[in-house]
Amino acid sequence: MKVSNKASMIVDKDFTVGKVDKRLYGSFIEHLGRAVYGGIYEPGHEQADEQGFRTDVLELVKGIDVPIVRYPGGNFVSGYNWEDGVGPAEERPARLELAWRTTEPNLFGTNEFMDWCRKAGTEPMMAVNLGTRGPDEARELIEYTNHASGSYYSDLRIKHGYREPHRIKTWCLGNEMDGPWQIGAKTAHEYGRVAAETAKVMRWVDPSIELVACGSSSLNMATFPEWESTVLDLTYNHVDFISLHQYYGNRDNDSANFLAQSVGMDKFIHTVISTADYVQAKKRGKKKINLSFDEWNVWYHSNDQDRKLDPWTVAPPQLEDIYNHEDALLVGCMLISMLKRADRVKMACMAQLVNVIAPIMTANGGPAWKQTIYYPYMHASRFGRGTVLVPLVKSPKYDAKDYTDVPYLESVAVHNEEAGEVTIFAVNRHLSEPLPFEIDLRSFGGFRLVEHIVLEHEDLKAANTIDAPDRVKPHGGGSAAVADDGRIEAQLGKASWNVIRLKLA
Ligand code: AHR
């Protein structure tokens, strides 16, 4: 299809969506596959430090500037006994892990994770087990992590070598409790009640924490959005966030339809905001419940391979999606979707961080490298801090199998007041044509172009591998230029991710 029209965007510094909470660029480490063992932690690896943390992986994580990492799951947390993962490593039990049918050696636990977070320059987002356990375990865990001293669990932490409390601020009340695959799955009513009671006791231990209630496991769940309505009705006074999870895939090899899926994500976000606001109205409440999109990504490449794995092994190669160029484009679109609602999506976690549906891959005993999706995630995290500007976008559109009126252009601009910069993120969804793009931001007065970074590739299926780790990588040769009248003009290459950075005068 020929693109006859150009696309355009107008932004004005006084018309803003909201401030970006840096936690929008969070990620996730679950005890699953090789995320922990062989991912962030591999004692004996030539790049491992004295604690067994892979320093090559730490460098790649720091390259993204990840502000928060969710832990320890995921489905894993619903059968996890946190006590198994603290204290002398040689005394910790190996357990059957029912969520992913593996053996969990418990050599890495809460304290190791906190040490790793410090080294990675990130904050923890800790989940409690509301599958096999409940309020009692949650209050003990937070006493262990956050209480200074003078009680059984805080003194146990000190005995384990951690005099200072970890002061974990952000907590998830369970994981995907609506899913039949979840250990201890619940109805919305059952979950809402236990989440409220758990929240109460956790806050009694530490009133400074922030709490996330489980929303639906995906927008396709039959109980969505009734689940959100019931859960928030029962937890409104106790929680700050409701979670969203969503994964996409290109199972039919229909790339135009695949790239349109973030339009569904826009609608998902909109529905959850509306449901949260409905509950607020019902309660005559002052508090807005914000959104924690704490699992999002592309996930489908590894599904067949995972079905063939033997059960009960330690750290098998599960969920090892090898991402290609088109996956990076959808990831870019998903980041733009969340930025467009940065007024309410205050936290988000790309699921996950290393090896398991992840931007960073490692070989056991070998190197670490960047998957294609590393790049849009890194660009958004590094350059997408500040205030999101209302994007008035005009774009030619197309119809795909499941979506109509899909704009070829997906774009948003972020104003970083402190750095005196504006960054425009843009995806051209067109698979065979460049898209002329004009941006009007004259309310900013003078500015100069710093760079126009582009991620593009002739082959939508091109991926980075251990043997060709740089097959897909960005270049700084984009065409953006400032015209005489102050507009920015660019040709967005077919199927490309673009970052246009401006320095304000
Ligand atoms: O991220 C992988 C899994 O996806 C998580 O464990 C679970 O919460 C979701 O279903």
Short mmCIF file of C-alpha atoms and ligand atoms in Angstrom, two decimals:
data_model
loop_
_atom_site.label_atom_id
_atom_site.label_comp_id
_atom_site.label_asym_id
_atom_site.label_seq_id
_atom_site.Cartn_x
_atom_site.Cartn_y
_atom_site.Cartn_z
CA MET A 1 0.00 0.00 0.00
CA LYS A 2 1.31 3.45 -0.93
CA VAL A 3 1.37 6.12 1.77
CA SER A 4 -0.01 9.18 0.03
CA ASN A 5 -0.12 11.51 3.02
CA LYS A 6 2.53 12.57 5.37
CA ALA A 7 2.12 12.28 9.13
CA SER A 8 2.36 15.17 11.52
CA MET A 9 2.42 15.89 15.23
CA ILE A 10 1.84 19.13 17.10
CA VAL A 11 3.01 19.48 20.69
CA ASP A 12 2.93 22.51 22.95
CA LYS A 13 4.95 22.88 26.15
CA ASP A 14 1.86 24.05 28.07
CA PHE A 15 -0.34 21.10 27.13
CA THR A 16 0.89 18.14 29.08
CA VAL A 17 -0.26 14.58 29.76
CA GLY A 18 1.70 14.30 33.00
CA LYS A 19 5.06 13.68 34.59
CA VAL A 20 6.81 10.43 33.81
CA ASP A 21 7.38 8.42 36.97
CA LYS A 22 10.77 6.88 36.28
CA ARG A 23 9.36 3.57 37.49
CA LEU A 24 7.59 3.36 34.11
CA TYR A 25 10.87 1.86 32.89
CA GLY A 26 11.00 -1.00 35.36
CA SER A 27 11.69 -4.64 34.67
CA PHE A 28 11.26 -8.05 36.23
CA ILE A 29 13.39 -10.92 37.53
CA GLU A 30 11.49 -14.10 38.37
CA HIS A 31 12.83 -17.40 39.65
CA LEU A 32 12.11 -18.88 36.24
CA GLY A 33 14.37 -20.50 33.67
CA ARG A 34 17.78 -18.84 33.53
CA ALA A 35 16.71 -15.39 34.74
CA VAL A 36 18.44 -15.78 38.12
CA TYR A 37 20.68 -18.84 37.77
CA GLY A 38 22.85 -18.33 34.68
CA GLY A 39 21.39 -14.87 34.16
CA ILE A 40 22.10 -12.32 36.86
CA TYR A 41 23.82 -14.90 39.10
CA GLU A 42 26.44 -17.36 37.92
CA PRO A 43 29.16 -18.06 40.48
CA GLY A 44 32.28 -19.34 38.74
CA HIS A 45 31.65 -17.35 35.57
CA GLU A 46 34.77 -15.41 34.60
CA GLN A 47 32.80 -12.15 34.84
CA ALA A 48 31.14 -12.99 38.18
CA ASP A 49 31.97 -10.83 41.19
CA GLU A 50 32.61 -12.10 44.72
CA GLN A 51 28.85 -12.65 45.22
CA GLY A 52 28.42 -14.54 41.96
CA PHE A 53 26.69 -11.65 40.18
CA ARG A 54 27.60 -11.42 36.50
CA THR A 55 29.22 -8.02 36.01
CA ASP A 56 28.74 -8.16 32.23
CA VAL A 57 24.98 -8.46 32.84
CA LEU A 58 25.09 -5.69 35.44
CA GLU A 59 26.71 -3.41 32.84
CA LEU A 60 23.97 -4.14 30.31
CA VAL A 61 21.29 -3.53 32.94
CA LYS A 62 22.92 -0.21 33.86
CA GLY A 63 22.98 0.68 30.16
CA ILE A 64 19.17 0.68 30.22
CA ASP A 65 19.05 2.58 33.56
CA VAL A 66 16.35 0.34 35.03
CA PRO A 67 14.76 2.15 37.99
CA ILE A 68 12.82 -0.73 39.57
CA VAL A 69 12.85 -4.54 39.28
CA ARG A 70 9.94 -6.77 40.29
CA TYR A 71 10.87 -9.98 42.19
CA PRO A 72 10.61 -12.97 42.86
CA GLY A 73 7.61 -13.64 40.54
CA GLY A 74 5.41 -14.01 38.65
CA ASN A 75 3.70 -17.37 38.96
CA PHE A 76 6.68 -18.51 41.05
CA VAL A 77 5.72 -16.32 44.00
CA SER A 78 2.41 -18.12 44.54
CA GLY A 79 4.24 -21.21 45.84
CA TYR A 80 7.31 -19.50 47.32
CA ASN A 81 8.41 -19.67 50.94
CA TRP A 82 10.67 -16.65 51.33
CA GLU A 83 12.26 -18.25 54.41
CA ASP A 84 13.80 -20.90 52.11
CA GLY A 85 15.91 -18.21 50.46
CA VAL A 86 17.52 -16.52 53.49
CA GLY A 87 20.25 -17.54 55.93
CA PRO A 88 23.31 -19.70 55.26
CA ALA A 89 23.15 -20.92 51.65
CA GLU A 90 24.26 -24.46 52.55
CA GLU A 91 21.25 -24.85 54.85
CA ARG A 92 18.66 -23.77 52.31
CA PRO A 93 16.33 -26.45 50.93
CA ALA A 94 15.89 -27.36 47.28
CA ARG A 95 12.16 -27.41 46.48
CA LEU A 96 9.91 -28.61 43.70
CA GLU A 97 8.71 -25.46 41.98
CA LEU A 98 5.20 -26.17 40.74
CA ALA A 99 4.52 -23.07 38.64
CA TRP A 100 7.26 -23.86 36.12
CA ARG A 101 7.88 -27.53 37.05
CA THR A 102 11.54 -27.06 37.96
CA THR A 103 13.72 -27.59 41.02
CA GLU A 104 14.48 -24.38 42.90
CA PRO A 105 17.84 -24.57 44.73
CA ASN A 106 17.21 -21.39 46.76
CA LEU A 107 20.84 -20.30 46.49
CA PHE A 108 19.63 -16.81 45.62
CA GLY A 109 16.95 -15.16 47.76
CA THR A 110 15.72 -11.86 49.15
CA ASN A 111 19.05 -10.62 50.56
CA GLU A 112 21.01 -11.53 47.43
CA PHE A 113 18.39 -9.75 45.36
CA MET A 114 18.71 -6.62 47.50
CA ASP A 115 22.51 -6.71 47.10
CA TRP A 116 22.10 -7.16 43.35
CA CYS A 117 19.67 -4.19 43.19
CA ARG A 118 22.22 -1.97 44.92
CA LYS A 119 24.88 -2.99 42.42
CA ALA A 120 22.52 -2.49 39.48
CA GLY A 121 21.45 0.95 40.76
CA THR A 122 17.80 -0.09 40.92
CA GLU A 123 14.98 -0.40 43.47
CA PRO A 124 13.07 -3.58 44.33
CA MET A 125 9.37 -4.20 43.76
CA MET A 126 8.68 -7.19 45.98
CA ALA A 127 5.73 -9.56 45.59
CA VAL A 128 4.19 -11.52 48.46
CA ASN A 129 2.72 -15.01 48.14
CA LEU A 130 -1.08 -14.90 48.21
CA GLY A 131 -1.38 -18.31 46.55
CA THR A 132 -0.33 -20.86 49.19
CA ARG A 133 0.15 -18.28 51.94
CA GLY A 134 -1.37 -14.97 53.04
CA PRO A 135 -1.34 -12.07 55.51
CA ASP A 136 0.70 -13.90 58.13
CA GLU A 137 3.62 -14.59 55.79
CA ALA A 138 3.43 -11.10 54.31
CA ARG A 139 3.67 -9.38 57.72
CA GLU A 140 6.62 -11.59 58.66
CA LEU A 141 8.43 -10.88 55.41
CA ILE A 142 8.01 -7.11 55.73
CA GLU A 143 9.12 -7.28 59.35
CA TYR A 144 12.23 -9.10 58.09
CA THR A 145 12.96 -6.63 55.29
CA ASN A 146 11.77 -3.27 56.63
CA HIS A 147 11.75 -3.25 60.45
CA ALA A 148 14.93 -1.90 62.03
CA SER A 149 15.53 -4.33 64.92
CA GLY A 150 14.27 -5.69 68.23
CA SER A 151 11.75 -8.23 66.88
CA TYR A 152 12.15 -11.87 65.83
CA TYR A 153 12.26 -11.35 62.05
CA SER A 154 14.19 -8.07 62.03
CA ASP A 155 16.80 -9.64 64.33
CA LEU A 156 16.91 -12.69 62.07
CA ARG A 157 17.82 -10.39 59.17
CA ILE A 158 20.59 -8.87 61.30
CA LYS A 159 21.78 -12.37 62.17
CA HIS A 160 21.88 -13.08 58.42
CA GLY A 161 24.34 -10.21 58.02
CA TYR A 162 22.07 -7.28 57.13
CA ARG A 163 22.12 -4.77 59.98
CA GLU A 164 20.29 -2.06 58.04
CA PRO A 165 16.70 -2.76 56.98
CA HIS A 166 16.17 -3.01 53.23
CA ARG A 167 13.32 -0.47 53.36
CA ILE A 168 11.45 -1.95 50.41
CA LYS A 169 8.87 0.60 49.36
CA THR A 170 6.85 -1.06 46.57
CA TRP A 171 4.96 -4.34 47.11
CA CYS A 172 2.71 -6.48 44.91
CA LEU A 173 -0.14 -8.29 46.65
CA GLY A 174 0.25 -11.65 44.90
CA ASN A 175 0.41 -12.33 41.18
CA GLU A 176 -2.25 -13.04 38.52
CA MET A 177 -4.68 -14.41 41.08
CA ASP A 178 -7.45 -14.57 38.44
CA GLY A 179 -5.58 -17.17 36.35
CA PRO A 180 -6.54 -20.86 36.68
CA TRP A 181 -2.83 -21.66 36.17
CA GLN A 182 -1.97 -19.79 39.36
CA ILE A 183 -1.22 -21.79 42.51
CA GLY A 184 -4.08 -20.80 44.82
CA ALA A 185 -6.10 -18.95 42.12
CA LYS A 186 -9.04 -17.04 43.52
CA THR A 187 -12.32 -15.41 42.57
CA ALA A 188 -12.28 -11.62 42.57
CA HIS A 189 -14.12 -11.59 45.87
CA GLU A 190 -11.80 -14.10 47.53
CA TYR A 191 -8.76 -12.23 46.28
CA GLY A 192 -10.08 -8.76 47.11
CA ARG A 193 -10.71 -9.76 50.72
CA VAL A 194 -7.32 -11.40 51.28
CA ALA A 195 -5.52 -8.55 49.50
CA ALA A 196 -7.23 -5.98 51.75
CA GLU A 197 -6.37 -7.88 54.93
CA THR A 198 -2.79 -8.42 53.78
CA ALA A 199 -2.42 -4.75 52.89
CA LYS A 200 -3.69 -3.77 56.33
CA VAL A 201 -1.15 -5.79 58.29
CA MET A 202 1.73 -4.88 55.98
CA ARG A 203 0.99 -1.19 56.44
CA TRP A 204 0.73 -1.67 60.19
CA VAL A 205 4.33 -2.90 60.10
CA ASP A 206 5.47 -0.15 57.70
CA PRO A 207 3.04 2.67 56.86
CA SER A 208 5.39 4.13 54.24
CA ILE A 209 4.93 1.35 51.66
CA GLU A 210 3.05 1.45 48.35
CA LEU A 211 0.85 -1.48 47.39
CA VAL A 212 -0.24 -2.95 44.07
CA ALA A 213 -3.40 -5.07 43.80
CA CYS A 214 -3.60 -7.73 41.07
CA GLY A 215 -5.63 -6.75 38.07
CA SER A 216 -6.48 -9.20 35.30
CA SER A 217 -3.78 -11.45 33.83
CA SER A 218 -4.57 -10.08 30.39
CA LEU A 219 -7.29 -8.16 28.64
CA ASN A 220 -8.54 -11.47 27.19
CA MET A 221 -9.58 -12.91 30.56
CA ALA A 222 -13.33 -13.59 30.64
CA THR A 223 -13.56 -11.81 34.01
CA PHE A 224 -11.94 -8.57 32.74
CA PRO A 225 -12.87 -5.82 33.75
CA GLU A 226 -15.39 -7.07 36.33
CA TRP A 227 -12.36 -8.42 38.23
CA GLU A 228 -10.84 -4.92 38.54
CA SER A 229 -14.16 -3.48 39.66
CA THR A 230 -14.72 -6.07 42.41
CA VAL A 231 -11.09 -6.14 43.57
CA LEU A 232 -10.86 -2.35 43.80
CA ASP A 233 -14.23 -2.18 45.52
CA LEU A 234 -12.75 -4.39 48.26
CA THR A 235 -9.28 -2.85 48.38
CA TYR A 236 -9.80 0.82 47.45
CA ASN A 237 -8.80 2.13 50.90
CA HIS A 238 -5.75 -0.10 51.12
CA VAL A 239 -3.92 0.00 47.79
CA ASP A 240 -2.30 2.57 45.50
CA PHE A 241 -2.07 0.67 42.22
CA ILE A 242 -3.88 -1.92 40.15
CA SER A 243 -1.72 -4.13 37.93
CA LEU A 244 -2.02 -4.84 34.20
CA HIS A 245 -0.31 -7.68 32.34
CA GLN A 246 -0.23 -8.15 28.58
CA TYR A 247 1.89 -10.10 26.10
CA TYR A 248 1.60 -10.11 22.32
CA GLY A 249 2.79 -12.41 19.54
CA ASN A 250 2.88 -12.80 15.78
CA ARG A 251 1.65 -16.39 15.62
CA ASP A 252 0.00 -16.02 12.17
CA ASN A 253 3.01 -14.23 10.71
CA ASP A 254 0.84 -11.22 9.92
CA SER A 255 3.20 -8.34 10.70
CA ALA A 256 0.76 -5.53 9.93
CA ASN A 257 -1.68 -7.02 12.43
CA PHE A 258 1.11 -7.77 14.91
CA LEU A 259 2.27 -4.14 14.93
CA ALA A 260 -1.32 -2.94 15.40
CA GLN A 261 -1.63 -4.73 18.75
CA SER A 262 -0.52 -1.74 20.79
CA VAL A 263 -3.80 -0.12 19.74
CA GLY A 264 -5.41 -2.87 21.84
CA MET A 265 -3.06 -1.93 24.66
CA ASP A 266 -4.28 1.70 24.48
CA LYS A 267 -7.82 0.44 24.93
CA PHE A 268 -6.79 -1.88 27.79
CA ILE A 269 -5.20 1.04 29.65
CA HIS A 270 -8.24 3.21 29.00
CA THR A 271 -10.63 0.55 30.34
CA VAL A 272 -8.62 -0.01 33.53
CA ILE A 273 -8.44 3.74 34.19
CA SER A 274 -12.21 4.03 33.65
CA THR A 275 -12.88 1.10 35.99
CA ALA A 276 -10.59 2.53 38.71
CA ASP A 277 -12.30 5.91 38.37
CA TYR A 278 -15.73 4.27 38.53
CA VAL A 279 -14.80 2.66 41.86
CA GLN A 280 -13.42 5.99 43.10
CA ALA A 281 -16.71 7.66 42.19
CA LYS A 282 -18.72 4.91 43.93
CA LYS A 283 -16.63 5.35 47.07
CA ARG A 284 -16.86 9.16 46.90
CA GLY A 285 -13.10 8.80 47.24
CA LYS A 286 -10.35 11.39 46.83
CA LYS A 287 -7.64 8.93 45.94
CA LYS A 288 -6.93 8.01 42.33
CA ILE A 289 -5.77 4.44 41.83
CA ASN A 290 -2.83 4.45 39.42
CA LEU A 291 -1.74 1.72 37.04
CA SER A 292 1.21 -0.61 37.38
CA PHE A 293 1.71 -2.30 34.02
CA ASP A 294 4.02 -4.75 35.70
CA GLU A 295 4.25 -7.37 32.94
CA TRP A 296 4.40 -6.40 29.28
CA ASN A 297 6.32 -7.64 26.27
CA VAL A 298 6.23 -9.86 23.20
CA TRP A 299 6.09 -13.54 24.19
CA TYR A 300 5.43 -16.41 21.81
CA HIS A 301 8.65 -17.50 20.07
CA SER A 302 9.61 -20.02 22.77
CA ASN A 303 6.17 -21.61 23.38
CA ASP A 304 6.78 -24.82 21.36
CA GLN A 305 10.31 -25.32 22.63
CA ASP A 306 9.15 -24.93 26.25
CA ARG A 307 6.67 -27.77 25.89
CA LYS A 308 9.58 -30.13 25.13
CA LEU A 309 11.63 -29.40 28.27
CA ASP A 310 12.09 -32.06 30.94
CA PRO A 311 10.49 -31.24 34.29
CA TRP A 312 12.25 -30.75 37.63
CA THR A 313 15.63 -29.61 36.33
CA VAL A 314 17.43 -26.58 37.78
CA ALA A 315 17.30 -23.41 35.64
CA PRO A 316 16.29 -24.92 32.27
CA PRO A 317 16.20 -22.61 29.21
CA GLN A 318 12.53 -21.61 29.60
CA LEU A 319 10.78 -18.73 27.81
CA GLU A 320 13.94 -17.92 25.86
CA ASP A 321 12.33 -15.87 23.11
CA ILE A 322 14.81 -14.73 20.47
CA TYR A 323 13.52 -11.32 19.46
CA ASN A 324 13.60 -9.99 15.94
CA HIS A 325 13.33 -6.54 14.41
CA GLU A 326 9.52 -6.43 14.26
CA ASP A 327 9.36 -7.33 17.97
CA ALA A 328 11.47 -4.25 18.72
CA LEU A 329 8.98 -2.14 16.77
CA LEU A 330 6.02 -3.42 18.77
CA VAL A 331 7.97 -2.91 22.01
CA GLY A 332 8.53 0.70 20.88
CA CYS A 333 4.79 1.09 20.21
CA MET A 334 3.97 -0.38 23.64
CA LEU A 335 6.34 2.09 25.33
CA ILE A 336 4.63 4.93 23.46
CA SER A 337 1.20 3.60 24.56
CA MET A 338 2.24 3.77 28.20
CA LEU A 339 3.85 7.20 27.82
CA LYS A 340 0.64 8.54 26.28
CA ARG A 341 -1.05 7.73 29.63
CA ALA A 342 1.88 8.66 31.87
CA ASP A 343 -0.64 10.57 33.98
CA ARG A 344 -1.93 7.21 35.27
CA VAL A 345 0.56 4.50 34.24
CA LYS A 346 3.09 5.25 36.93
CA MET A 347 4.91 1.94 37.02
CA ALA A 348 5.59 -0.70 34.41
CA CYS A 349 7.89 -3.70 34.16
CA MET A 350 9.16 -5.12 30.93
CA ALA A 351 8.85 -8.86 31.51
CA GLN A 352 11.51 -9.86 31.99
CA LEU A 353 15.13 -8.67 32.19
CA VAL A 354 17.59 -11.50 31.49
CA ASN A 355 17.17 -14.68 29.37
CA VAL A 356 13.45 -15.15 30.14
CA ILE A 357 11.50 -13.13 27.50
CA ALA A 358 14.22 -10.57 27.97
CA PRO A 359 16.21 -7.75 26.38
CA ILE A 360 19.47 -9.31 27.68
CA MET A 361 20.64 -12.83 26.83
CA THR A 362 23.50 -14.84 28.24
CA ALA A 363 25.21 -18.12 27.49
CA ASN A 364 26.08 -20.23 30.54
CA GLY A 365 29.80 -19.72 30.96
CA GLY A 366 29.78 -17.48 27.89
CA PRO A 367 29.00 -13.90 26.88
CA ALA A 368 25.98 -11.65 27.36
CA TRP A 369 24.40 -9.71 24.50
CA LYS A 370 21.57 -7.34 23.63
CA GLN A 371 18.39 -8.54 21.96
CA THR A 372 16.62 -6.24 19.48
CA ILE A 373 14.10 -5.12 22.11
CA TYR A 374 16.93 -3.82 24.30
CA TYR A 375 17.18 -0.72 22.12
CA PRO A 376 13.71 0.88 22.26
CA TYR A 377 13.57 0.04 25.98
CA MET A 378 16.97 1.66 26.58
CA HIS A 379 16.13 4.75 24.50
CA ALA A 380 12.81 5.30 26.27
CA SER A 381 14.36 4.85 29.70
CA ARG A 382 17.34 7.10 29.00
CA PHE A 383 15.62 9.85 27.02
CA GLY A 384 11.96 9.55 28.06
CA ARG A 385 12.21 11.24 31.47
CA GLY A 386 10.35 14.46 32.19
CA THR A 387 6.84 15.52 31.15
CA VAL A 388 4.83 13.92 28.36
CA LEU A 389 3.30 16.45 25.97
CA VAL A 390 -0.19 15.94 24.56
CA PRO A 391 0.48 14.44 21.09
CA LEU A 392 -1.85 15.82 18.40
CA VAL A 393 -1.12 13.31 15.69
CA LYS A 394 -2.37 13.11 12.12
CA SER A 395 -1.43 9.98 10.24
CA PRO A 396 -2.52 7.91 7.27
CA LYS A 397 -4.13 4.71 8.48
CA TYR A 398 -4.60 1.07 7.55
CA ASP A 399 -6.90 -1.79 8.40
CA ALA A 400 -5.43 -5.02 9.77
CA LYS A 401 -7.07 -8.37 10.53
CA ASP A 402 -8.09 -7.48 14.10
CA TYR A 403 -7.83 -3.68 14.11
CA THR A 404 -9.21 -0.92 11.90
CA ASP A 405 -7.93 2.63 11.41
CA VAL A 406 -4.46 1.81 12.66
CA PRO A 407 -2.22 4.87 12.28
CA TYR A 408 1.04 4.18 10.47
CA LEU A 409 2.63 6.68 12.83
CA GLU A 410 2.83 6.02 16.57
CA SER A 411 4.51 8.92 18.32
CA VAL A 412 4.88 10.88 21.54
CA ALA A 413 7.17 13.66 22.81
CA VAL A 414 8.73 14.02 26.27
CA HIS A 415 10.01 17.34 27.63
CA ASN A 416 12.88 16.99 30.08
CA GLU A 417 12.84 20.37 31.80
CA GLU A 418 15.97 19.71 33.86
CA ALA A 419 18.10 18.71 30.89
CA GLY A 420 16.51 21.30 28.58
CA GLU A 421 15.63 18.62 26.04
CA VAL A 422 12.67 17.35 24.07
CA THR A 423 12.72 13.79 22.74
CA ILE A 424 10.30 12.49 20.14
CA PHE A 425 9.75 8.74 19.90
CA ALA A 426 8.17 7.52 16.68
CA VAL A 427 7.42 4.21 14.96
CA ASN A 428 6.55 3.92 11.29
CA ARG A 429 4.36 0.80 11.12
CA HIS A 430 4.40 0.77 7.33
CA LEU A 431 6.21 -2.36 6.20
CA SER A 432 7.32 -1.18 2.78
CA GLU A 433 7.13 2.64 2.56
CA PRO A 434 8.90 5.48 4.35
CA LEU A 435 6.64 7.97 6.11
CA PRO A 436 7.26 11.71 5.80
CA PHE A 437 6.85 13.18 9.30
CA GLU A 438 6.55 16.81 10.31
CA ILE A 439 6.66 17.95 13.94
CA ASP A 440 5.48 21.36 15.07
CA LEU A 441 6.86 22.38 18.47
CA ARG A 442 7.31 26.07 17.88
CA SER A 443 5.96 26.94 21.36
CA PHE A 444 9.43 25.92 22.52
CA GLY A 445 11.16 28.73 20.63
CA GLY A 446 14.72 27.87 19.66
CA PHE A 447 16.21 24.41 19.69
CA ARG A 448 18.77 22.40 17.83
CA LEU A 449 18.76 18.82 16.70
CA VAL A 450 21.05 16.64 18.80
CA GLU A 451 20.52 13.39 16.94
CA HIS A 452 18.02 11.24 15.11
CA ILE A 453 18.57 7.64 16.13
CA VAL A 454 17.01 4.94 13.95
CA LEU A 455 16.49 1.22 14.44
CA GLU A 456 15.71 -0.35 11.05
CA HIS A 457 16.47 -3.53 9.14
CA GLU A 458 15.63 -4.91 5.70
CA ASP A 459 14.52 -8.18 7.32
CA LEU A 460 11.72 -7.94 9.88
CA LYS A 461 12.79 -11.32 11.22
CA ALA A 462 16.46 -10.38 11.76
CA ALA A 463 17.62 -11.16 15.31
CA ASN A 464 20.75 -10.83 17.41
CA THR A 465 22.39 -14.07 18.45
CA ILE A 466 25.51 -15.17 20.29
CA ASP A 467 27.31 -15.41 16.92
CA ALA A 468 25.89 -12.19 15.49
CA PRO A 469 25.12 -9.99 18.49
CA ASP A 470 25.02 -6.76 16.46
CA ARG A 471 22.93 -7.81 13.48
CA VAL A 472 20.19 -5.38 14.57
CA LYS A 473 21.39 -2.21 16.23
CA PRO A 474 20.54 1.48 16.02
CA HIS A 475 22.43 4.09 14.01
CA GLY A 476 22.49 7.85 14.34
CA GLY A 477 21.90 8.62 10.68
CA GLY A 478 18.21 9.56 10.69
CA SER A 479 17.06 12.29 8.33
CA ALA A 480 15.42 14.71 10.81
CA ALA A 481 16.28 18.36 10.17
CA VAL A 482 14.99 21.69 11.47
CA ALA A 483 13.29 23.63 8.65
CA ASP A 484 13.47 27.44 8.29
CA ASP A 485 10.04 27.88 9.88
CA GLY A 486 11.12 25.88 12.95
CA ARG A 487 9.29 22.67 12.09
CA ILE A 488 11.12 19.39 12.17
CA GLU A 489 10.97 17.32 9.04
CA ALA A 490 11.97 13.69 8.83
CA GLN A 491 11.52 10.66 6.62
CA LEU A 492 10.79 7.73 8.89
CA GLY A 493 12.17 4.63 7.20
CA LYS A 494 9.77 1.74 6.59
CA ALA A 495 9.24 -0.38 9.70
CA SER A 496 11.47 1.78 11.87
CA TRP A 497 11.86 2.98 15.46
CA ASN A 498 13.03 6.59 15.72
CA VAL A 499 14.34 8.79 18.51
CA ILE A 500 14.63 12.49 17.61
CA ARG A 501 16.47 14.43 20.32
CA LEU A 502 16.39 18.22 20.56
CA LYS A 503 18.32 20.57 22.82
CA LEU A 504 16.35 23.66 23.79
CA ALA A 505 17.96 27.07 23.44
O1 AHR B 1 6.52 -13.43 32.89
C1 AHR B 1 6.20 -14.77 32.75
C2 AHR B 1 4.89 -15.14 33.45
O2 AHR B 1 3.83 -14.52 32.79
C3 AHR B 1 4.75 -14.69 34.87
O3 AHR B 1 5.29 -15.58 35.78
C4 AHR B 1 3.27 -14.63 35.06
O4 AHR B 1 2.88 -13.67 35.99
C5 AHR B 1 2.73 -14.36 33.66
O5 AHR B 1 1.73 -15.24 33.31
#
